[in-house]
Coordinates of C-alpha atoms and ligand atoms in Angstrom, one line a residue:
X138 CA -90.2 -38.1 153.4
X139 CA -88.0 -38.7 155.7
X140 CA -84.0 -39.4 154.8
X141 CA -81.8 -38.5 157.6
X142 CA -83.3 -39.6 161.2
X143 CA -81.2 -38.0 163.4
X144 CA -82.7 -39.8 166.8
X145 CA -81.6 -42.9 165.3
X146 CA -78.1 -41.9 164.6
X147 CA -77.9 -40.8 168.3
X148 CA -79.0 -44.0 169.4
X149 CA -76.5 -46.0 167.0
X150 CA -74.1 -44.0 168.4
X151 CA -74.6 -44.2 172.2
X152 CA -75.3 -48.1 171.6
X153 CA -72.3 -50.3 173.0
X154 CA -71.4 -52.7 170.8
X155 CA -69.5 -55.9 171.0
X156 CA -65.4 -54.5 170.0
X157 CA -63.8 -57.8 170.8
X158 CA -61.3 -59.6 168.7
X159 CA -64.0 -62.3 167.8
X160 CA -66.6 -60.2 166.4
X161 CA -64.2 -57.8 164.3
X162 CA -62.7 -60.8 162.7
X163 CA -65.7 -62.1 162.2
X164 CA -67.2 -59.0 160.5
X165 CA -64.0 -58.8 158.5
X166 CA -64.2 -62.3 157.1
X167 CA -67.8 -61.3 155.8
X168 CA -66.1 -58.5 154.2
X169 CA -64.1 -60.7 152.4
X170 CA -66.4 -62.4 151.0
X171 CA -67.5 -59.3 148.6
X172 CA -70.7 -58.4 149.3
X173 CA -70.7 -55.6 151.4
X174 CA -71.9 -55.5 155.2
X175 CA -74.7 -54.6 156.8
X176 CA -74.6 -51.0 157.8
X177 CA -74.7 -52.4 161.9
X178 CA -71.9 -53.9 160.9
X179 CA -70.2 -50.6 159.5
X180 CA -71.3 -48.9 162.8
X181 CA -69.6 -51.4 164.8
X182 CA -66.3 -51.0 162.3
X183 CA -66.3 -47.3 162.8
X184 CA -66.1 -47.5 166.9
X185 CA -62.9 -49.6 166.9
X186 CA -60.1 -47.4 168.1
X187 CA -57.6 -50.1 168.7
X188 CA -54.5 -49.9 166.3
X189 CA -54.4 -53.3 166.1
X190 CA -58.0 -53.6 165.0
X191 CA -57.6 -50.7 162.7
X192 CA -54.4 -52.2 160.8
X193 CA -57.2 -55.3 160.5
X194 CA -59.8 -53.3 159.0
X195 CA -57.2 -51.8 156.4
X196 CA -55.7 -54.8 155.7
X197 CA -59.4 -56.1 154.8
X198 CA -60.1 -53.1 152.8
X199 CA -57.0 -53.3 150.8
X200 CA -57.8 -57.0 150.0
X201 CA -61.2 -55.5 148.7
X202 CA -60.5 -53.1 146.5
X203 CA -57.6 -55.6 145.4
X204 CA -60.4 -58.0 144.6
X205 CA -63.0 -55.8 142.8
X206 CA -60.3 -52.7 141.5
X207 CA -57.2 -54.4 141.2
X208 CA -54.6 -52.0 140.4
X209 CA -56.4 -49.7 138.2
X210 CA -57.2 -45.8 138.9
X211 CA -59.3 -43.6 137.1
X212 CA -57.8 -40.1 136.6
X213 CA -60.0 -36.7 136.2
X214 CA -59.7 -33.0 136.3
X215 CA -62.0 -30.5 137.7
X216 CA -63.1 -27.8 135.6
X217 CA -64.1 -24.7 137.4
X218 CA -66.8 -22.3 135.2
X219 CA -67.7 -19.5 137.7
X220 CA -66.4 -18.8 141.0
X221 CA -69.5 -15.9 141.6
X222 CA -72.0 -17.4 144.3
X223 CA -75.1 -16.3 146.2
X224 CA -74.6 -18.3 149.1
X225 CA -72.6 -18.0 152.1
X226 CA -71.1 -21.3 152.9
X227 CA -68.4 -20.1 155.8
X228 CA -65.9 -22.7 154.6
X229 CA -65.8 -21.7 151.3
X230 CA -64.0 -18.9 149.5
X231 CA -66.7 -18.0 146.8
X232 CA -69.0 -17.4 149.4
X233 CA -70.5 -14.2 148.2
X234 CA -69.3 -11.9 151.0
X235 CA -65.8 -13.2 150.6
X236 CA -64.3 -10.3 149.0
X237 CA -60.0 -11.4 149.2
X238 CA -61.3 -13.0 145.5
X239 CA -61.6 -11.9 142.0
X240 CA -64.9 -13.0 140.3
X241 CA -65.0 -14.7 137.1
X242 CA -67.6 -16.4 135.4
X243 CA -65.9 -18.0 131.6
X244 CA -67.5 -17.3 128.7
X245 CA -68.1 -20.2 126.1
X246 CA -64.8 -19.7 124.2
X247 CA -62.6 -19.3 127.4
X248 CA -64.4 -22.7 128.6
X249 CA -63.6 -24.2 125.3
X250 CA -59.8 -22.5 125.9
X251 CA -59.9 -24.9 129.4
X252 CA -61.2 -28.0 127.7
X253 CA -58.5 -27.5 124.9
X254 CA -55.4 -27.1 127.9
X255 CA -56.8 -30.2 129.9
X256 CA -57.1 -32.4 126.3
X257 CA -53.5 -31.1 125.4
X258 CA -52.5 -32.5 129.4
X259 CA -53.7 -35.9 128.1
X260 CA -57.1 -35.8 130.2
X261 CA -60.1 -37.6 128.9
X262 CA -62.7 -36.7 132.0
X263 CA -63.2 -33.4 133.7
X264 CA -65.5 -32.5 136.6
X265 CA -67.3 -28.9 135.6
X266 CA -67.9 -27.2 138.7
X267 CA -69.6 -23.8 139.4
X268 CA -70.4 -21.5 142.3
X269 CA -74.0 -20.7 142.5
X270 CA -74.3 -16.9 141.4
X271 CA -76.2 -17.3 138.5
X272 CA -79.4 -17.5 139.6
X273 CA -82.3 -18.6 136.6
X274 CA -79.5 -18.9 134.5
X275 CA -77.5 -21.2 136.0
X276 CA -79.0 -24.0 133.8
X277 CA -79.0 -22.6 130.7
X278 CA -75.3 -21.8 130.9
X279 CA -73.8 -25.0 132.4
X280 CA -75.6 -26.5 129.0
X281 CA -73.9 -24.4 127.1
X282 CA -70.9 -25.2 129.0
X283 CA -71.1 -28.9 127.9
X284 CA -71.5 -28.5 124.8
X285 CA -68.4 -26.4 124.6
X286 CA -66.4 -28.8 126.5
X287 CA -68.1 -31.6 124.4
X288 CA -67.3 -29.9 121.2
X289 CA -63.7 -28.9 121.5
X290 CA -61.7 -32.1 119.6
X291 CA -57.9 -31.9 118.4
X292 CA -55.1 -33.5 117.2
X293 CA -54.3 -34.7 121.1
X294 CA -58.3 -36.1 121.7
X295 CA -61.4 -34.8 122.9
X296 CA -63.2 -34.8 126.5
X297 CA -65.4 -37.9 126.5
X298 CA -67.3 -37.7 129.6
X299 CA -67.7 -34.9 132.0
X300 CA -69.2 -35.0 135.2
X301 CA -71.1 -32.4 136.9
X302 CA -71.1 -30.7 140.4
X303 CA -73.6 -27.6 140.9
X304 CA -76.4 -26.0 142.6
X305 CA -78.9 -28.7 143.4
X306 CA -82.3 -28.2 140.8
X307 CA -85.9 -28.9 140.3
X308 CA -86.8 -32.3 138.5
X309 CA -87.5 -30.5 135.4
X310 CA -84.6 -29.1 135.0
X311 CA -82.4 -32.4 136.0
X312 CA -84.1 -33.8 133.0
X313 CA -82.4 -31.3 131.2
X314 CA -79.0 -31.4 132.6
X315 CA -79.1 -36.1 131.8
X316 CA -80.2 -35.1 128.2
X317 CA -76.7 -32.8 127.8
X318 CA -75.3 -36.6 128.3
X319 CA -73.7 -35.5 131.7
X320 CA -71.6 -38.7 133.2
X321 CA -72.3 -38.5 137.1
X322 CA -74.3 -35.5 138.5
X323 CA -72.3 -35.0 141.9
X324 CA -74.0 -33.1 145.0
X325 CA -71.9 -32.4 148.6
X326 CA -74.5 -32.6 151.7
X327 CA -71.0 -31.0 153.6
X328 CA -72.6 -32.2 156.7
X329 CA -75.6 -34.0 157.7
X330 CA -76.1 -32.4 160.6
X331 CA -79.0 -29.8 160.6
X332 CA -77.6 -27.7 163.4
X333 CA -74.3 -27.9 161.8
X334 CA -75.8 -27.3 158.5
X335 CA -77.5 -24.4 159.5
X336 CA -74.5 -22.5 160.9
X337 CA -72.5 -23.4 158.2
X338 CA -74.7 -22.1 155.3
X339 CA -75.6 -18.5 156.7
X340 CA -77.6 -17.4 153.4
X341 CA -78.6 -18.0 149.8
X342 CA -80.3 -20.9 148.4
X343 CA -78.1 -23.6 149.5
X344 CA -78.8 -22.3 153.2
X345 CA -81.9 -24.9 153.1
X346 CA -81.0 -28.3 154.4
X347 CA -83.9 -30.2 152.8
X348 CA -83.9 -28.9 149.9
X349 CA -80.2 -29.7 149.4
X350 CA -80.7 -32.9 150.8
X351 CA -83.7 -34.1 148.4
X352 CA -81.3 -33.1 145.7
X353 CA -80.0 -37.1 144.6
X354 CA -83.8 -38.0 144.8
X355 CA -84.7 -35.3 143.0
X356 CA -81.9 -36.3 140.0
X357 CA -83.2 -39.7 140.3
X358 CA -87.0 -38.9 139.6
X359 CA -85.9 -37.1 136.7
X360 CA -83.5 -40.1 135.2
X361 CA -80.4 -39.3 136.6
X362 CA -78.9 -42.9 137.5
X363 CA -75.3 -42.1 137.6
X364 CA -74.9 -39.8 141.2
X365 CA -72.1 -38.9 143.9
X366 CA -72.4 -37.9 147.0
X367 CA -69.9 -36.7 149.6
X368 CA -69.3 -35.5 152.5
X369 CA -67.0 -32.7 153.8
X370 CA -65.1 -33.9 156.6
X371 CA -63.9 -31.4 159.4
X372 CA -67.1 -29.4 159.7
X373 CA -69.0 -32.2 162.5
X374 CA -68.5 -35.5 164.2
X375 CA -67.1 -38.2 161.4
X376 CA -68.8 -41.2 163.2
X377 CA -72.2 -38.6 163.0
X378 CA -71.7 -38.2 159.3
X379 CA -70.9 -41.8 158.5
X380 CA -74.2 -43.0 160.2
X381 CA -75.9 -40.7 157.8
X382 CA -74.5 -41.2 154.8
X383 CA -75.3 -45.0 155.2
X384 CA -79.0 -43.7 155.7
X385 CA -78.8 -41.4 152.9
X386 CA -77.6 -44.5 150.5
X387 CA -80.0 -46.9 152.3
X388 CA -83.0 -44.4 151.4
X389 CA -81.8 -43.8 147.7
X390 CA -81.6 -48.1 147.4
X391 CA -84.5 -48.4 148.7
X392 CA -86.6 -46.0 147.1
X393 CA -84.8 -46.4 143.7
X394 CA -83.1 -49.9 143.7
X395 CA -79.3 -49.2 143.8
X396 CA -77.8 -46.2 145.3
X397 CA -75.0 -43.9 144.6
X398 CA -72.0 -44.5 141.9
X399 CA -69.8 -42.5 143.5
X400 CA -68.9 -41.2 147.4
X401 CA -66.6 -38.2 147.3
X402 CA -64.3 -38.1 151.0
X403 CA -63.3 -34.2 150.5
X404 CA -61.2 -32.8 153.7
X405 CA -61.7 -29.4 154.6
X406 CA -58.8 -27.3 153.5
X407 CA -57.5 -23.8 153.8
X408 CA -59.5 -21.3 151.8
X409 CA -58.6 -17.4 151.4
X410 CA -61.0 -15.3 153.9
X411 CA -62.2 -18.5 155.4
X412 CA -61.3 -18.9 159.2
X413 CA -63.7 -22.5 159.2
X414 CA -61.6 -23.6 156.5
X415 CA -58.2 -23.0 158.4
X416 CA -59.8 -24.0 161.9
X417 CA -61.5 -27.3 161.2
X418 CA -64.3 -27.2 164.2
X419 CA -63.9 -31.4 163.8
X420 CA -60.1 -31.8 162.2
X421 CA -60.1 -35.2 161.0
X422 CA -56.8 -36.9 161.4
X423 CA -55.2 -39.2 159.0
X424 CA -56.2 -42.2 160.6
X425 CA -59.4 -41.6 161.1
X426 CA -59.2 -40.0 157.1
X427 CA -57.7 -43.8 156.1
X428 CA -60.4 -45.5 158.4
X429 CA -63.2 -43.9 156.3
X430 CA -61.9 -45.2 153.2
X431 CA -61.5 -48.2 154.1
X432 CA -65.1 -48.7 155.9
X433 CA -66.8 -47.2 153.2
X434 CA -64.8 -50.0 150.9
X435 CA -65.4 -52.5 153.2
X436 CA -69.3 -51.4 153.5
X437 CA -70.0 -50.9 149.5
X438 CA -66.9 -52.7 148.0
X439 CA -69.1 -51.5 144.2
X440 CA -69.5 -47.9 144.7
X441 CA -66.6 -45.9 143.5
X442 CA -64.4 -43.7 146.2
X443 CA -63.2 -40.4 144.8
X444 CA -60.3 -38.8 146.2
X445 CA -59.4 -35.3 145.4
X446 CA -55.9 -33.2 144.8
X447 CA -56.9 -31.3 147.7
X448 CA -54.9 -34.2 149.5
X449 CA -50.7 -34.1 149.4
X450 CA -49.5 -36.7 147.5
X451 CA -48.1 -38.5 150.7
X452 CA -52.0 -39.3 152.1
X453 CA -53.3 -39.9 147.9
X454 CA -50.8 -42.6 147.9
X455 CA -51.4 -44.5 151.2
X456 CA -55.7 -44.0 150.5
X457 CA -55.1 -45.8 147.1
X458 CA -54.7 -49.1 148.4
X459 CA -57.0 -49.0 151.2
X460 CA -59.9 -48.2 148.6
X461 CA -59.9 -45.4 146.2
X462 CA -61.0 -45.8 143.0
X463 CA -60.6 -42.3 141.4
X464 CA -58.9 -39.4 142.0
X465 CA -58.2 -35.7 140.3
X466 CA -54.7 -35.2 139.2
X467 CA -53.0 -31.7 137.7
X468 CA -56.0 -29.8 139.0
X469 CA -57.4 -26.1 139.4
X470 CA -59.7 -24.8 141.3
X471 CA -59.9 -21.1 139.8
X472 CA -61.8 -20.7 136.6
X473 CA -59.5 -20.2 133.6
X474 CA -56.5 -21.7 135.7
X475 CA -55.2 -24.1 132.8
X476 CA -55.0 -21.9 129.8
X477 CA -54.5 -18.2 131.9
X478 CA -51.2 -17.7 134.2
X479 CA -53.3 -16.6 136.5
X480 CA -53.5 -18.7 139.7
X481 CA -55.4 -16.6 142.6
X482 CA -59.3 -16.6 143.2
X483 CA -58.8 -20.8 144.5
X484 CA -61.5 -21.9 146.2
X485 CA -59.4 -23.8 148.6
X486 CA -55.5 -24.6 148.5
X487 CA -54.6 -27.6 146.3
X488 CA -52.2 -30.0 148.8
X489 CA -50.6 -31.6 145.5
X490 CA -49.3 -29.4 142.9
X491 CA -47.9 -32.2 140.8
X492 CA -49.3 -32.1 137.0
X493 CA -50.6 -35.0 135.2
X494 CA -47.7 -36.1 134.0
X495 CA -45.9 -36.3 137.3
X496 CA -48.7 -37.7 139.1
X497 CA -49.2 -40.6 136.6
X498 CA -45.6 -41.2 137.2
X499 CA -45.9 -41.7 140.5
X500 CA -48.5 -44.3 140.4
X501 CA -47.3 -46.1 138.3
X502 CA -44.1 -46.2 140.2
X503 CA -46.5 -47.2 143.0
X504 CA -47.8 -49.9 140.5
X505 CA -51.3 -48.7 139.7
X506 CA -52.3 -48.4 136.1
X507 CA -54.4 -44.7 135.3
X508 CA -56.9 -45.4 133.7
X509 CA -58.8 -42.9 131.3
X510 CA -61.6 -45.3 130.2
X511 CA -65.0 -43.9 129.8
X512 CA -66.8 -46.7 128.2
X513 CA -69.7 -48.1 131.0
X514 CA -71.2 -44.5 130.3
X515 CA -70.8 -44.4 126.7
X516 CA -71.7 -48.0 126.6
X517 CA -74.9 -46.9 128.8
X518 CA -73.7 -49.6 131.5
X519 CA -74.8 -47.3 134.6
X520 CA -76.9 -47.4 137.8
X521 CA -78.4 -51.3 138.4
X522 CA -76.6 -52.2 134.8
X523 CA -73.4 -51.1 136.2
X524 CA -74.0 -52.7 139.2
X525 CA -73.9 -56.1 137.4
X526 CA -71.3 -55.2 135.6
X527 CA -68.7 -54.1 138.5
X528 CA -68.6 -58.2 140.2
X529 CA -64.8 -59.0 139.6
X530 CA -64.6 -61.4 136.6
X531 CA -66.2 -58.5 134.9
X532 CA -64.1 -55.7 135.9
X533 CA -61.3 -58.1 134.8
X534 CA -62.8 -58.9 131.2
X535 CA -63.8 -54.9 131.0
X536 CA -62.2 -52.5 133.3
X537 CA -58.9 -54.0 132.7
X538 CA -58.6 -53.9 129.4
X539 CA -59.9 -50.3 129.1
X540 CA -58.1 -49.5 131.3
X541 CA -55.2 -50.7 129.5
X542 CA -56.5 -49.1 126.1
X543 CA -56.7 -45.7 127.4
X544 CA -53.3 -45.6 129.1
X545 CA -52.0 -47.0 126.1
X546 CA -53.4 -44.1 124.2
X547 CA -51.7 -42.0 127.0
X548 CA -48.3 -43.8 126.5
X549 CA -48.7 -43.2 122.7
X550 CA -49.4 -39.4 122.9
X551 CA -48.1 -37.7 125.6
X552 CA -45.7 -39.8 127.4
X553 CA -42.0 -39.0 127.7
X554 CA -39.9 -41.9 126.4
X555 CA -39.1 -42.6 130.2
X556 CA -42.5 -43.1 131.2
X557 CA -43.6 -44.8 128.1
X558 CA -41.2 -47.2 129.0
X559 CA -42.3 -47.9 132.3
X560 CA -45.7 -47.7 131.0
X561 CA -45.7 -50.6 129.0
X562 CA -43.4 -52.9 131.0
X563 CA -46.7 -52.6 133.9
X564 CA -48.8 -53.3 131.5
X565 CA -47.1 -56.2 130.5
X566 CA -46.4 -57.5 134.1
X567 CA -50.3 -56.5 134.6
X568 CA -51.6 -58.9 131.3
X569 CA -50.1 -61.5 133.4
X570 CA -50.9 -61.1 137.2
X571 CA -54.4 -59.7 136.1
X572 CA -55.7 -60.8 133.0
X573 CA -56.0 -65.2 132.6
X574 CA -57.8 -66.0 130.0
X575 CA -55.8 -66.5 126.5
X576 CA -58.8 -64.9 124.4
X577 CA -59.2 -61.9 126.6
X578 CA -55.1 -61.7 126.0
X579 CA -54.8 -62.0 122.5
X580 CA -57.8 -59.3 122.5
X581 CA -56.0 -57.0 124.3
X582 CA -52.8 -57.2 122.4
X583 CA -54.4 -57.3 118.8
X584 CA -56.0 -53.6 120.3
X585 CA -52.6 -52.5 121.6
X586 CA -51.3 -53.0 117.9
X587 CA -54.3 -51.2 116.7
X588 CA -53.8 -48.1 119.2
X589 CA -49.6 -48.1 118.6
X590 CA -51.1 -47.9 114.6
X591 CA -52.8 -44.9 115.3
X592 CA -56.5 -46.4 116.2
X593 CA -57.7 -44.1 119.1
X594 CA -61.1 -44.5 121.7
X595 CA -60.6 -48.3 122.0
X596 CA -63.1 -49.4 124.4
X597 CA -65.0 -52.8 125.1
Ligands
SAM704 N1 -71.6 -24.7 144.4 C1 -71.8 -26.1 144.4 C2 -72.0 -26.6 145.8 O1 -71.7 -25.9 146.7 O2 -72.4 -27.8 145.9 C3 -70.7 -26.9 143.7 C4 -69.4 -26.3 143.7 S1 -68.6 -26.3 145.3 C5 -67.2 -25.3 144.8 C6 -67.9 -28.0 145.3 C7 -67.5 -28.5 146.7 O3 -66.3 -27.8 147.2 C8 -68.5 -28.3 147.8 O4 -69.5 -29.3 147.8 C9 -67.6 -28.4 149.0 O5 -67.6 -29.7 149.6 C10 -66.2 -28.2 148.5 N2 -65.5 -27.2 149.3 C11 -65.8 -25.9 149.5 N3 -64.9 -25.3 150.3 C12 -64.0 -26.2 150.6 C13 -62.8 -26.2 151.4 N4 -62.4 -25.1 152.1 N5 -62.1 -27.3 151.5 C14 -62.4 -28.4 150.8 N6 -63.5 -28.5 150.1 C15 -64.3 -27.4 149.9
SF4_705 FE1 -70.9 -21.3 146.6 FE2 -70.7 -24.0 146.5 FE3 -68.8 -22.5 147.6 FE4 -71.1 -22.7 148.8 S1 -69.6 -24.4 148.4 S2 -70.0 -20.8 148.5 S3 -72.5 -22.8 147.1 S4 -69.4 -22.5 145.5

């Protein structure tokens, strides 16, 4: 089975294709229209270098996710287990000769110690993420891991859905990990090119390309319909990796009807005793950063675009309107770095250091609403189902409102009285520009009573 075809991408990329005014407006306008472009049309999108034509395809992609996202945000943490790994990815700081770090794998309770810190922050979805030094037991203990998480529930909330992003597995045991009721089961290629690939990842299991790249249809055999796939920018050719990932989501669609839920667009960063990591063979610039947002919105206006802290808060901002639809806020990337003082053994340095609070602040300053809603997966509306569901006159009778509801919740129990007050005057403003239909309105404020009475999980 073949998924990448590397000849092909060659050839897309050698081919000339027409740049002029005429035919980017005219793929543009088809963009506009909301569903998605043909991925000839993406290739053609991703060879304009003209500012001019780039300010175009931004201001396309901003009307997109305008259309279909609106002003909403979802906001998640990442939850690092173990930070002991077997392989010997050279951009990576738990690379298992990497010896500048301290390992740590948590136990249960000092898991359930993180979960507690990131409920008592006000977060409702975390990411868990592990190196790969566990071998066999790997599996076994990221269970156990979500139960914990799962189980921990206070005054402040619980953690209602938590995503997952570790060693790829067999079938079998990807059965295992959708029964733990994991939301999406997230897998990096880094870079889809072998070569590049095969420098990159000097040892250890991940070292083998297709094995690591038949992980998504692996997860899908076994059930998993909710998965994200991403790419590490900086290691090889952006244009290269684009080409593939459109083959990589055009396989998965047509082998399994509908393709991923999320894309991930991770920049290499800095990473103690990591030269790669500091020396970007491929740096990717900001524009060219902002261009593959807004492509990939443009391209797959349903599939959500996650953005992570690893970016400063300047480049987070400007990504927002041109198509992001989620991105990690207060995060850590050393296990045990929200309820320890301890902040060495990073896998990579965090470009915004701004907590929840403060980066909720800011986008709602910027106009966004955060949204902590976790209902579609709750509600089982995933893969095709959510799909259907995310056209816009259902993200406005759904995501909007839960939306709503969970920053409401947020307003009620952790906000300062500054924020809360700022809070609810956008979601007021937002009830108007957003929401027009009088029963959906009433709806929403009859809940907003509900939650300011003390009702909590509000979800439709
Ligand atoms: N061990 C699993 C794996 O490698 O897929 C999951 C955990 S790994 C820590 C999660 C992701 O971190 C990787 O997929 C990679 O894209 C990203 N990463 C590693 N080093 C990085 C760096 N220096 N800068 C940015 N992202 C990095
Ligand atoms: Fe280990 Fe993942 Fe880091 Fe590679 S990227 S060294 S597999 S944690």
């Amino acid at each position: 089975m073949q998924i990448i075809n590397h000849d092909e991408i060659i050839e897309e990329l050698n081919k000339k294709v027409d740049l002029s005014n005429d035919n980017i407006n005219y793929i543009l306008n088809k963009a506009k229209k909301l569903k998605g472009l043909d991925y000839d049309d993406a290739i053609t999108l991703l060879k304009v270098e003209n500012e001019a034509q780039i300010n175009k395809i931004f201001e396309t992609a901003k009307f997109v996710k305008d259309e279909i996202y609106g002003k909403r945000l979802v906001l998640f943490a990442p939850l690092y287990v173990s930070n002991v790994c077997n392989n010997e990815c050279l951009y990576c700081a738990f690379r298992k000769s990497n010896k500048t770090i301290k390992r740590n794998t948590l136990k249960m309770e000092e898991i359930k110690k993180e979960a507690e810190a990131l409920i008592n922050q006000g977060h409702k979805r975390v990411l868990l993420v592990s190196g790969e030094g566990l071998a066999k037991k790997a599996l076994p203990y990221t269970l156990d891991a979500l139960e914990a998480i799962y189980s921990v529930k206070n005054a402040n909330g619980n953690i209602r859905r938590i995503n997952v992003n570790i060693a790829a597995l067999e079938v079998e045991d990807y059965k295992k990990l959708k029964k733990a009721n994991i939301g999406t089961y997230q897998l990096f290629q880094e870079t889809y090119h072998r070569e590049t690939y095969k420098f990159m990842h000097k040892s250890g299991s991940k070292s083998d390309y297709d094995y690591h790249l038949g992980a998504m249809d692996r997860a899908m055999e076994a059930g998993i319909d909710d998965i994200g796939i991403g790419v590490l920018f900086g290691l090889y050719d952006y244009k290269y990796e684009m080409l593939a990932l459109f083959q990589h989501i055009r396989h998965l669609e047509e082998r399994f009807g509908f393709g991923p839920h999320t894309v991930s667009v991770p920049r290499l960063e800095p990473a103690t005793g990591s030269d790669i990591a500091s020396n970007p063979p491929y740096p990717l610039s900001d524009t060219d950063f902002k261009k593959i947002i807004a492509i990939l919105r443009v391209t797959i206006p349903y599939t959500g675009i996650i953005l992570s802290t690893r970016e400063t808060a300047e480049t987070r901002r400007e990504a927002l309107d041109l198509g992001i639809s989620q991105i990690s806020a207060g995060s850590k990337s050393n296990p045990g770095g929200y309820s320890s003082k301890e902040q060495s053994n990073e896998q990579f340095s965090l470009g915004d250091h701004r907590s929840l609070h403060e980066v909720i602040e800011d986008i709602v300053d910027f106009g966004f609403i955060p949204s902590f809603c976790t209902g579609c997966y709750r509600l089982g509306r995933v893969g095709a189902d959510f799909m259907d569901l995310a056209k816009p006159g259902a993200i406005k009778s759904h995501c909007y409102p839960n939306a709503i509801f969970s920053f409401s919740e947020y307003l009620e129990d952790f906000a300062s009285a500054n924020l809360k007050e700022k809070g609810y005057s956008l979601i007021k403003d937002m009830m108007k520009t957003e929401i027009h239909k009088e029963r959906i309105k009433e709806n929403i404020k009859i809940a907003l009573k509900d939650i300011e009475n003390g009702k909590r999980d509000v979800y439709v």
